[in-house]
PDB file of C-alpha atoms in Angstrom:
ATOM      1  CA  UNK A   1     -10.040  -8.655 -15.786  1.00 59.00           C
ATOM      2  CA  UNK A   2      -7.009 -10.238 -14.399  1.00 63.00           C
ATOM      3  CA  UNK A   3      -4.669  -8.235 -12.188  1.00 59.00           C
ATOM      4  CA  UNK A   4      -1.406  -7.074 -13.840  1.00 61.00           C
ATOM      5  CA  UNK A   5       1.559 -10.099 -12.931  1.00 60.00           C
ATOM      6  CA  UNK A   6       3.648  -7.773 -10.554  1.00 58.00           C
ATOM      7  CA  UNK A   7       1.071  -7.542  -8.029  1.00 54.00           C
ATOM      8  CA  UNK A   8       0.840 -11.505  -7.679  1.00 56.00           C
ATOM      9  CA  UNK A   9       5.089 -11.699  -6.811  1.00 60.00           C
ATOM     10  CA  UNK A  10       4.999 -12.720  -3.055  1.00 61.00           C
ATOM     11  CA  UNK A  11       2.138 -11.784  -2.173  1.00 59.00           C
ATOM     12  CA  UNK A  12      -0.593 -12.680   0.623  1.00 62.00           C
ATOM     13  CA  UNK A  13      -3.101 -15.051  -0.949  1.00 67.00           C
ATOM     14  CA  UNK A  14      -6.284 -13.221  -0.124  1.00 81.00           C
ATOM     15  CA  UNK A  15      -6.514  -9.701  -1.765  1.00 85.00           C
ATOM     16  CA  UNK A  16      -7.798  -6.201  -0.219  1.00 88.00           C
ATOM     17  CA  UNK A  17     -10.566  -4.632  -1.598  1.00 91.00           C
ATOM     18  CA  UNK A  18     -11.424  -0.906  -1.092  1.00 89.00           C
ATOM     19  CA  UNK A  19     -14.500   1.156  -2.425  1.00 84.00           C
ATOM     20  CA  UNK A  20     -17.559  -0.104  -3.925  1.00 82.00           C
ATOM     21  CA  UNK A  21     -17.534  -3.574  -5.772  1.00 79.00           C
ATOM     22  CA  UNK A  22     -19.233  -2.342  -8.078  1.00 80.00           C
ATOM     23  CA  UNK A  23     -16.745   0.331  -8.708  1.00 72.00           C
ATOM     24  CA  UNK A  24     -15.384   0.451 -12.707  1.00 79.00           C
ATOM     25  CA  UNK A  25     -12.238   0.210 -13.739  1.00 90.00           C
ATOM     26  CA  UNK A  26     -10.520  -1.188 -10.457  1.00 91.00           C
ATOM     27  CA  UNK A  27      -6.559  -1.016  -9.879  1.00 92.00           C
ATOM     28  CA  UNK A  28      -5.023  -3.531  -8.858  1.00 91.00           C
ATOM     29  CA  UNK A  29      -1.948  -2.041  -6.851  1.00 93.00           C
ATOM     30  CA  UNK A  30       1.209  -3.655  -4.589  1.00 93.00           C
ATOM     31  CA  UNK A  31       1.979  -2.631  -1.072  1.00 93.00           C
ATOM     32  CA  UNK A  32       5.226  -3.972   0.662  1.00 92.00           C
ATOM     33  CA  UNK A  33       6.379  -3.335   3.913  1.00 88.00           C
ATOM     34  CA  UNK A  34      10.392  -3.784   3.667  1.00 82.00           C
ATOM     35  CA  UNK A  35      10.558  -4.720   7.371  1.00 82.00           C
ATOM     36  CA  UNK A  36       8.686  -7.669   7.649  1.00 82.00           C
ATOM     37  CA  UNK A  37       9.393  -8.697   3.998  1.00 85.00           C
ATOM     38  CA  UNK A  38       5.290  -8.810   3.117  1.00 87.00           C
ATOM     39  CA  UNK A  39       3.258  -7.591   0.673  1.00 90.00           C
ATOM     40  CA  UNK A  40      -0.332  -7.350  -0.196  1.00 92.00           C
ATOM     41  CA  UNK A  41      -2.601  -6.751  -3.074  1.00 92.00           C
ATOM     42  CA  UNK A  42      -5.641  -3.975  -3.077  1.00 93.00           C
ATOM     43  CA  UNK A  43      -7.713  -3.581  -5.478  1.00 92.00           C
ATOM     44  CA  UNK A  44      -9.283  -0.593  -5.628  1.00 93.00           C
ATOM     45  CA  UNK A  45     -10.809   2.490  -7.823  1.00 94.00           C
ATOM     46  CA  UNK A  46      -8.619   4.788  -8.948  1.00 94.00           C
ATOM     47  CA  UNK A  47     -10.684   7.240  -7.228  1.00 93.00           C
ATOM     48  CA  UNK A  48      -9.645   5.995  -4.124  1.00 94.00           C
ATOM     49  CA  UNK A  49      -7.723   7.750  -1.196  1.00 95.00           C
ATOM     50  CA  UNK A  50      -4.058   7.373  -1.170  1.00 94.00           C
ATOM     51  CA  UNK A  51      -4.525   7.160   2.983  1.00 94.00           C
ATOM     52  CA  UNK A  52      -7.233   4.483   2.637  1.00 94.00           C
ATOM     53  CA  UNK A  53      -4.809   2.091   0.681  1.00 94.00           C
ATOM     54  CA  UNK A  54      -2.305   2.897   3.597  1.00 93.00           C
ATOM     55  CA  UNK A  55      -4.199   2.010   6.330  1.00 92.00           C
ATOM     56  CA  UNK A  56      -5.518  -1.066   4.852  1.00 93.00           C
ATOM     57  CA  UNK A  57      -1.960  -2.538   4.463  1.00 91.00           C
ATOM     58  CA  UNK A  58      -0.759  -1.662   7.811  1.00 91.00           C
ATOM     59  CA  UNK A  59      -4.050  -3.311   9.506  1.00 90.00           C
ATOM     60  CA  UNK A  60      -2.943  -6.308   7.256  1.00 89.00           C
ATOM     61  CA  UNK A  61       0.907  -6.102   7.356  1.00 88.00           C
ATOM     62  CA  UNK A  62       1.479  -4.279  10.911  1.00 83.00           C
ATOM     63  CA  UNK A  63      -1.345  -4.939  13.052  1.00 81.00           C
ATOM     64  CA  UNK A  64       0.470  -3.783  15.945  1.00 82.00           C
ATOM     65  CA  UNK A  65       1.089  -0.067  14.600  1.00 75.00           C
ATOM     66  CA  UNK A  66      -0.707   2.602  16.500  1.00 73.00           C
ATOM     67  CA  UNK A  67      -0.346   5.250  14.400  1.00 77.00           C
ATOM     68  CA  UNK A  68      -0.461   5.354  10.598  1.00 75.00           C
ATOM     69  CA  UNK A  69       1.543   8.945  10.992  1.00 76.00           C
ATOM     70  CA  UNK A  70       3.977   6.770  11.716  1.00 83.00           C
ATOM     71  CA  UNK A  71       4.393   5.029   8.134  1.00 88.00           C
ATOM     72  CA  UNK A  72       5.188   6.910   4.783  1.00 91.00           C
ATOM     73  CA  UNK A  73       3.921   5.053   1.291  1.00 93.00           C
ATOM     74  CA  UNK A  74       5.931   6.189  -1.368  1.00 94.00           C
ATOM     75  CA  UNK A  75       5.390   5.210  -5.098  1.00 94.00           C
ATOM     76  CA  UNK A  76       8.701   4.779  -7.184  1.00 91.00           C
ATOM     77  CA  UNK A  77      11.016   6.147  -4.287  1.00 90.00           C
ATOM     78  CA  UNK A  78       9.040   9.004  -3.787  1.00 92.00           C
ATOM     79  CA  UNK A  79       7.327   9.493  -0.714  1.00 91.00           C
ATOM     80  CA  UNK A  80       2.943  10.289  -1.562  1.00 93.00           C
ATOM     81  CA  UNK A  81       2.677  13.974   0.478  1.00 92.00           C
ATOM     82  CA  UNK A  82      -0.970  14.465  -0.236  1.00 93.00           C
ATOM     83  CA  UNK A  83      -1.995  11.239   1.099  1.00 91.00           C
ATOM     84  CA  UNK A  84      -5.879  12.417   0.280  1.00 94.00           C
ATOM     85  CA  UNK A  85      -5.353  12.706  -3.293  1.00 95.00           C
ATOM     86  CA  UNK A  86      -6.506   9.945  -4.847  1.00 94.00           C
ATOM     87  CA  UNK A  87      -4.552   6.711  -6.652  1.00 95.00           C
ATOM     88  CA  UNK A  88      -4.653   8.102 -10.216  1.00 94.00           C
ATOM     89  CA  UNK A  89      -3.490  11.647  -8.676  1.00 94.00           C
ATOM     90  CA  UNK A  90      -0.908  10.339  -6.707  1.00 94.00           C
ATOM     91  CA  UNK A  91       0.599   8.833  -9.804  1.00 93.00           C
ATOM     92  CA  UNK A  92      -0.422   5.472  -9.546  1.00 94.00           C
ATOM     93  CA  UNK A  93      -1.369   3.395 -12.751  1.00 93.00           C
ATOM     94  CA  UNK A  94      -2.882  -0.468 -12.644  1.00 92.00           C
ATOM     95  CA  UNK A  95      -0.065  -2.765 -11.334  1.00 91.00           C
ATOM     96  CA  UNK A  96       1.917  -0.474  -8.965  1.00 93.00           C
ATOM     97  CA  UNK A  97       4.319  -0.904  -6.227  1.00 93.00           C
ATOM     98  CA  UNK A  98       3.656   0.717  -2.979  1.00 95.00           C
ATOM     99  CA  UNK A  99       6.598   0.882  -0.323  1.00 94.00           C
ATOM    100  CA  UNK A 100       5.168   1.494   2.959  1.00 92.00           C
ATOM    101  CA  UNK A 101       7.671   2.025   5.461  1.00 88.00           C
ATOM    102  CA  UNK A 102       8.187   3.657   9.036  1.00 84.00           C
ATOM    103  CA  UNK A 103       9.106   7.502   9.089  1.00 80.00           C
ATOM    104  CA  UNK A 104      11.634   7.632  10.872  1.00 75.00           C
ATOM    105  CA  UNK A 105      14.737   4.965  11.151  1.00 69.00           C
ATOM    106  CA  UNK A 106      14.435   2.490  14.120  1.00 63.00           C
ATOM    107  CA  UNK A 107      17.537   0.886  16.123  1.00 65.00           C
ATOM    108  CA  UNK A 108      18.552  -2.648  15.857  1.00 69.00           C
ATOM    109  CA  UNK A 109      18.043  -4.543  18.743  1.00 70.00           C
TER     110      UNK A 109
END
């Protein structure tokens, strides 16, 4: 199965993958990170935590961040709350857009 076109826009070559390969149907989903104008794909079971998804992009986008508290992920402007509820709970389909960004505003330097 081929991953739905929005997920390939500007994104890093190599793709994350989360949960058991064998696991069937698998998502592919979108994760951008505003500030450092990146994105990355993840495939991943729709069973899969909202929180693991997270914490894969910021090892792969912000490898410097200490604290994933620090980050929200919100799906179509909406920040995720229950970041244990899983991808199709959260209200995540094949093909979505992830905005993870940093909780609270930062000053320019």
């Amino acid at each position: 199965m081929t991953p739905p076109f929005v997920t390939t826009l500007r994104s890093r070559g190599e793709e994350i993958r989360l949960g058991a390969d064998d696991a069937s149907p698998r998502w592919t989903v979108r994760v951008q990170v505003a500030e450092v104008w990146d994105a990355v794909r993840v495939s991943a079971p729709p069973t899969e935590p909202v929180l693991a998804v997270k914490v894969a992009a910021l090892a792969a986008l912000l490898p410097d961040a200490a604290y994933h508290d620090d980050h929200v992920l919100k799906l179509g402007g909406i920040e995720v709350l229950d970041e244990n509820a899983s991808l199709a709970d959260a209200g995540a389909r094949d093909g979505s857009i992830f905005l993870l960004s940093y909780r609270r505003r930062r000053p320019i330097r």
